[in-house]
Amino acid sequence: MRLLSVEDEPDLLASLSQALREDGYAVDTAVVGDDGLFKAQNTHYDAVLLDVMLPGLDGWMVLQRLRKTHKTPVLMLTARDASRDRVRGLDTGADDYVVKPFDLQELLARLRALIRRAVGQTRSCLEIHEVQIDMSTRLVRRSGVLVELTAREYALVEFLALHRGTVVTRTTLYEHLFDEDDNTLSNLLDVHVSNVRKKLGHEFIVTRRGHGYCIE
Ligand code: CA
């Protein structure tokens, strides 16, 4: 899953980005509203974390303009005790919010729920053939046995699982699994796919020649 984090406080942006990456997300960043809006309009993010107080375009203006063309899930970061802000945010089209200073675990849980809802998935556990994926703990089991996946392998499995039954193109996978700072060779995706197949079974991810990958 690829996120955009728009936040003008450098320390918070850095620590948040690090925490999100440790949780397996690809993360792009922006420190001013205009740049955030541009990126959000030009990349298919799975969710946007949007601070309200930003220099230039503030969070409200970014959200308002983004909503004219995009349904990207948006989690607003609002100031403490600003309940009017929260009402305004939800009215403007924010999908959820957290109050600063936020609890990181709560933010991550809300983010997961937001992304699941966006693809019409309400439960946090998925079962596909003999593979169980728990998206709240990010643990994957095969026939009840825990399988160790790297962060990228998990991200690949989760993305394909949430879109199961549809063929996901390589381009889409690159867009959602890697961020603007990733400098990966084009064949790296094949390595991840191959590793997942070794761990979860060769038929788990199906290759559709010329089209992409699919979990059926
Ligand atoms: Ca701010």
Short mmCIF file of C-alpha atoms and ligand atoms in Angstrom, two decimals:
data_model
loop_
_atom_site.label_atom_id
_atom_site.label_comp_id
_atom_site.label_asym_id
_atom_site.label_seq_id
_atom_site.Cartn_x
_atom_site.Cartn_y
_atom_site.Cartn_z
CA MET A 1 0.00 0.00 0.00
CA ARG A 2 1.27 3.41 -0.91
CA LEU A 3 0.55 6.46 1.20
CA LEU A 4 1.07 10.19 0.97
CA SER A 5 1.88 11.97 4.21
CA VAL A 6 1.40 15.75 4.16
CA GLU A 7 2.89 17.36 7.26
CA ASP A 8 4.97 20.51 7.73
CA GLU A 9 6.65 19.57 11.01
CA PRO A 10 9.89 17.84 9.89
CA ASP A 11 10.39 15.74 13.04
CA LEU A 12 6.83 14.48 13.03
CA LEU A 13 6.93 13.80 9.28
CA ALA A 14 10.17 11.84 9.64
CA SER A 15 9.03 9.74 12.60
CA LEU A 16 5.62 9.09 11.09
CA SER A 17 7.11 8.08 7.74
CA GLN A 18 9.51 5.73 9.46
CA ALA A 19 6.74 4.12 11.48
CA LEU A 20 4.61 3.69 8.36
CA ARG A 21 7.48 2.14 6.41
CA GLU A 22 8.20 -0.24 9.30
CA ASP A 23 4.55 -1.23 9.00
CA GLY A 24 5.16 -2.12 5.34
CA TYR A 25 3.78 0.94 3.58
CA ALA A 26 5.45 2.74 0.72
CA VAL A 27 5.40 6.40 1.76
CA ASP A 28 5.65 9.61 -0.24
CA THR A 29 5.86 12.91 1.62
CA ALA A 30 4.99 16.57 1.15
CA VAL A 31 5.67 19.48 3.51
CA VAL A 32 3.39 22.09 1.92
CA GLY A 33 -0.23 21.83 0.86
CA ASP A 34 0.31 22.65 -2.81
CA ASP A 35 2.86 19.89 -3.26
CA GLY A 36 0.63 17.47 -1.37
CA LEU A 37 -2.33 18.28 -3.59
CA PHE A 38 -0.26 17.87 -6.75
CA LYS A 39 1.03 14.47 -5.65
CA ALA A 40 -2.40 13.30 -4.49
CA GLN A 41 -3.87 14.27 -7.86
CA ASN A 42 -1.17 12.52 -9.84
CA THR A 43 -0.55 9.25 -8.01
CA HIS A 44 -2.98 6.49 -7.05
CA TYR A 45 -2.44 6.48 -3.30
CA ASP A 46 -4.20 3.94 -1.12
CA ALA A 47 -4.65 6.69 1.48
CA VAL A 48 -3.52 10.23 2.28
CA LEU A 49 -2.55 11.46 5.76
CA LEU A 50 -3.33 15.15 5.74
CA ASP A 51 -2.38 17.66 8.42
CA VAL A 52 -4.86 20.53 8.83
CA MET A 53 -2.40 23.30 9.67
CA LEU A 54 -0.10 23.66 6.67
CA PRO A 55 1.67 26.60 5.08
CA GLY A 56 0.22 27.70 1.75
CA LEU A 57 -2.90 25.68 1.01
CA ASP A 58 -4.10 24.32 4.36
CA GLY A 59 -5.47 20.82 4.85
CA TRP A 60 -9.07 21.91 4.21
CA MET A 61 -8.25 23.50 0.89
CA VAL A 62 -6.20 20.51 -0.19
CA LEU A 63 -9.07 18.18 0.74
CA GLN A 64 -11.68 20.32 -0.96
CA ARG A 65 -9.74 20.51 -4.21
CA LEU A 66 -8.77 16.85 -4.15
CA ARG A 67 -12.40 15.80 -3.66
CA LYS A 68 -13.40 17.47 -6.94
CA THR A 69 -11.67 14.68 -8.84
CA HIS A 70 -10.46 11.96 -6.45
CA LYS A 71 -12.02 9.56 -3.94
CA THR A 72 -8.67 8.67 -2.34
CA PRO A 73 -9.26 7.86 1.36
CA VAL A 74 -8.11 10.79 3.50
CA LEU A 75 -7.22 10.67 7.20
CA MET A 76 -7.03 14.19 8.67
CA LEU A 77 -4.63 15.10 11.48
CA THR A 78 -6.43 17.76 13.51
CA ALA A 79 -5.48 19.86 16.50
CA ARG A 80 -6.55 18.86 19.99
CA ASP A 81 -9.97 20.04 21.12
CA ALA A 82 -10.86 21.37 17.70
CA SER A 83 -14.16 19.50 17.43
CA ARG A 84 -15.44 22.03 14.91
CA ASP A 85 -12.43 21.10 12.76
CA ARG A 86 -13.42 17.48 12.87
CA VAL A 87 -17.00 18.19 11.88
CA ARG A 88 -15.75 20.38 9.07
CA GLY A 89 -13.33 17.71 7.97
CA LEU A 90 -15.98 15.02 7.76
CA ASP A 91 -18.32 17.43 5.96
CA THR A 92 -15.62 18.30 3.44
CA GLY A 93 -15.08 14.65 2.59
CA ALA A 94 -12.45 13.42 5.03
CA ASP A 95 -12.89 9.71 5.73
CA ASP A 96 -11.59 9.82 9.27
CA TYR A 97 -9.39 11.87 11.56
CA VAL A 98 -7.00 11.57 14.48
CA VAL A 99 -6.34 14.27 17.03
CA LYS A 100 -2.78 15.49 17.60
CA PRO A 101 -0.82 14.40 19.52
CA PHE A 102 -2.06 11.07 18.27
CA ASP A 103 -1.43 7.57 19.48
CA LEU A 104 0.55 5.85 16.74
CA GLN A 105 -1.20 2.50 17.17
CA GLU A 106 -4.58 4.17 16.87
CA LEU A 107 -3.51 6.02 13.74
CA LEU A 108 -2.27 2.78 12.18
CA ALA A 109 -5.50 0.97 13.06
CA ARG A 110 -7.65 3.75 11.61
CA LEU A 111 -5.51 3.76 8.49
CA ARG A 112 -5.91 0.02 8.00
CA ALA A 113 -9.67 0.28 8.46
CA LEU A 114 -9.82 3.17 5.98
CA ILE A 115 -7.94 1.24 3.31
CA ARG A 116 -10.05 -1.88 3.85
CA ARG A 117 -13.29 0.08 3.59
CA ALA A 118 -12.10 1.72 0.38
CA VAL A 119 -11.93 -1.67 -1.31
CA GLY A 120 -15.17 -2.87 0.28
CA GLN A 121 -13.51 -5.17 2.78
CA THR A 122 -14.88 -4.85 6.30
CA ARG A 123 -13.19 -7.77 8.01
CA SER A 124 -9.51 -7.67 8.92
CA CYS A 125 -8.97 -11.37 8.20
CA LEU A 126 -8.90 -12.84 4.73
CA GLU A 127 -8.95 -16.53 3.91
CA ILE A 128 -7.86 -17.63 0.48
CA HIS A 129 -7.51 -21.36 -0.12
CA GLU A 130 -5.36 -22.59 2.75
CA VAL A 131 -3.83 -19.16 3.39
CA GLN A 132 -5.06 -16.88 6.18
CA ILE A 133 -4.08 -13.22 6.18
CA ASP A 134 -4.66 -11.18 9.34
CA MET A 135 -4.38 -7.55 8.31
CA SER A 136 -4.52 -6.19 11.86
CA THR A 137 -1.45 -8.14 12.99
CA ARG A 138 0.02 -8.53 9.48
CA LEU A 139 0.50 -12.24 10.13
CA VAL A 140 0.08 -14.82 7.40
CA ARG A 141 -0.59 -18.48 8.02
CA ARG A 142 -0.64 -21.38 5.62
CA SER A 143 -2.78 -24.28 6.85
CA GLY A 144 -2.51 -22.77 10.32
CA VAL A 145 1.28 -22.53 10.25
CA LEU A 146 2.84 -19.08 10.55
CA VAL A 147 4.73 -18.02 7.42
CA GLU A 148 7.43 -15.37 7.67
CA LEU A 149 7.15 -12.75 4.95
CA THR A 150 9.28 -9.66 4.46
CA ALA A 151 7.49 -6.29 4.61
CA ARG A 152 7.41 -6.09 0.80
CA GLU A 153 6.26 -9.65 0.38
CA TYR A 154 3.45 -9.01 2.83
CA ALA A 155 2.50 -5.79 1.01
CA LEU A 156 2.33 -7.71 -2.27
CA VAL A 157 0.16 -10.46 -0.78
CA GLU A 158 -2.15 -7.97 0.94
CA PHE A 159 -2.64 -5.85 -2.16
CA LEU A 160 -3.40 -8.84 -4.41
CA ALA A 161 -5.62 -10.39 -1.73
CA LEU A 162 -7.67 -7.21 -1.33
CA HIS A 163 -8.12 -7.16 -5.10
CA ARG A 164 -8.53 -10.91 -5.48
CA GLY A 165 -10.32 -12.14 -8.54
CA THR A 166 -9.01 -9.27 -10.61
CA VAL A 167 -5.81 -9.13 -12.62
CA VAL A 168 -3.48 -6.48 -11.19
CA THR A 169 -1.02 -5.08 -13.71
CA ARG A 170 2.67 -4.78 -13.00
CA THR A 171 2.36 -1.01 -13.35
CA THR A 172 -0.32 -0.92 -10.66
CA LEU A 173 1.80 -3.06 -8.36
CA TYR A 174 4.80 -0.79 -8.85
CA GLU A 175 2.61 2.20 -8.11
CA HIS A 176 1.24 0.75 -4.89
CA LEU A 177 4.22 -1.14 -3.47
CA PHE A 178 7.08 1.27 -4.02
CA ASP A 179 7.40 4.95 -3.11
CA GLU A 180 9.09 7.93 -4.70
CA ASP A 181 12.35 7.19 -2.88
CA ASP A 182 12.55 3.57 -3.98
CA ASN A 183 15.15 2.99 -6.61
CA THR A 184 14.51 -0.58 -7.51
CA LEU A 185 15.40 -2.57 -10.58
CA SER A 186 12.44 -3.49 -12.70
CA ASN A 187 12.84 -7.20 -12.04
CA LEU A 188 12.57 -6.88 -8.29
CA LEU A 189 8.83 -7.43 -8.41
CA ASP A 190 9.46 -10.86 -9.94
CA VAL A 191 11.76 -11.70 -7.05
CA HIS A 192 9.05 -10.83 -4.51
CA VAL A 193 6.46 -12.85 -6.45
CA SER A 194 8.80 -15.80 -6.66
CA ASN A 195 9.56 -15.65 -2.92
CA VAL A 196 5.86 -15.48 -2.04
CA ARG A 197 5.19 -18.52 -4.22
CA LYS A 198 7.93 -20.47 -2.46
CA LYS A 199 6.31 -19.67 0.88
CA LEU A 200 2.60 -19.80 0.07
CA GLY A 201 2.47 -22.21 -2.86
CA HIS A 202 3.17 -21.79 -6.54
CA GLU A 203 -0.50 -21.53 -7.46
CA PHE A 204 -1.20 -18.81 -4.87
CA ILE A 205 -0.25 -16.01 -7.26
CA VAL A 206 -1.21 -16.66 -10.87
CA THR A 207 0.67 -14.96 -13.71
CA ARG A 208 -1.47 -13.63 -16.54
CA ARG A 209 1.01 -13.24 -19.37
CA GLY A 210 1.04 -9.73 -20.73
CA HIS A 211 -1.47 -8.58 -18.12
CA GLY A 212 -0.18 -8.99 -14.61
CA TYR A 213 -0.78 -11.05 -11.48
CA CYS A 214 -3.86 -12.41 -9.79
CA ILE A 215 -4.97 -14.23 -6.66
CA GLU A 216 -8.03 -16.25 -7.57
CA CA B 1 1.09 21.44 10.80
#
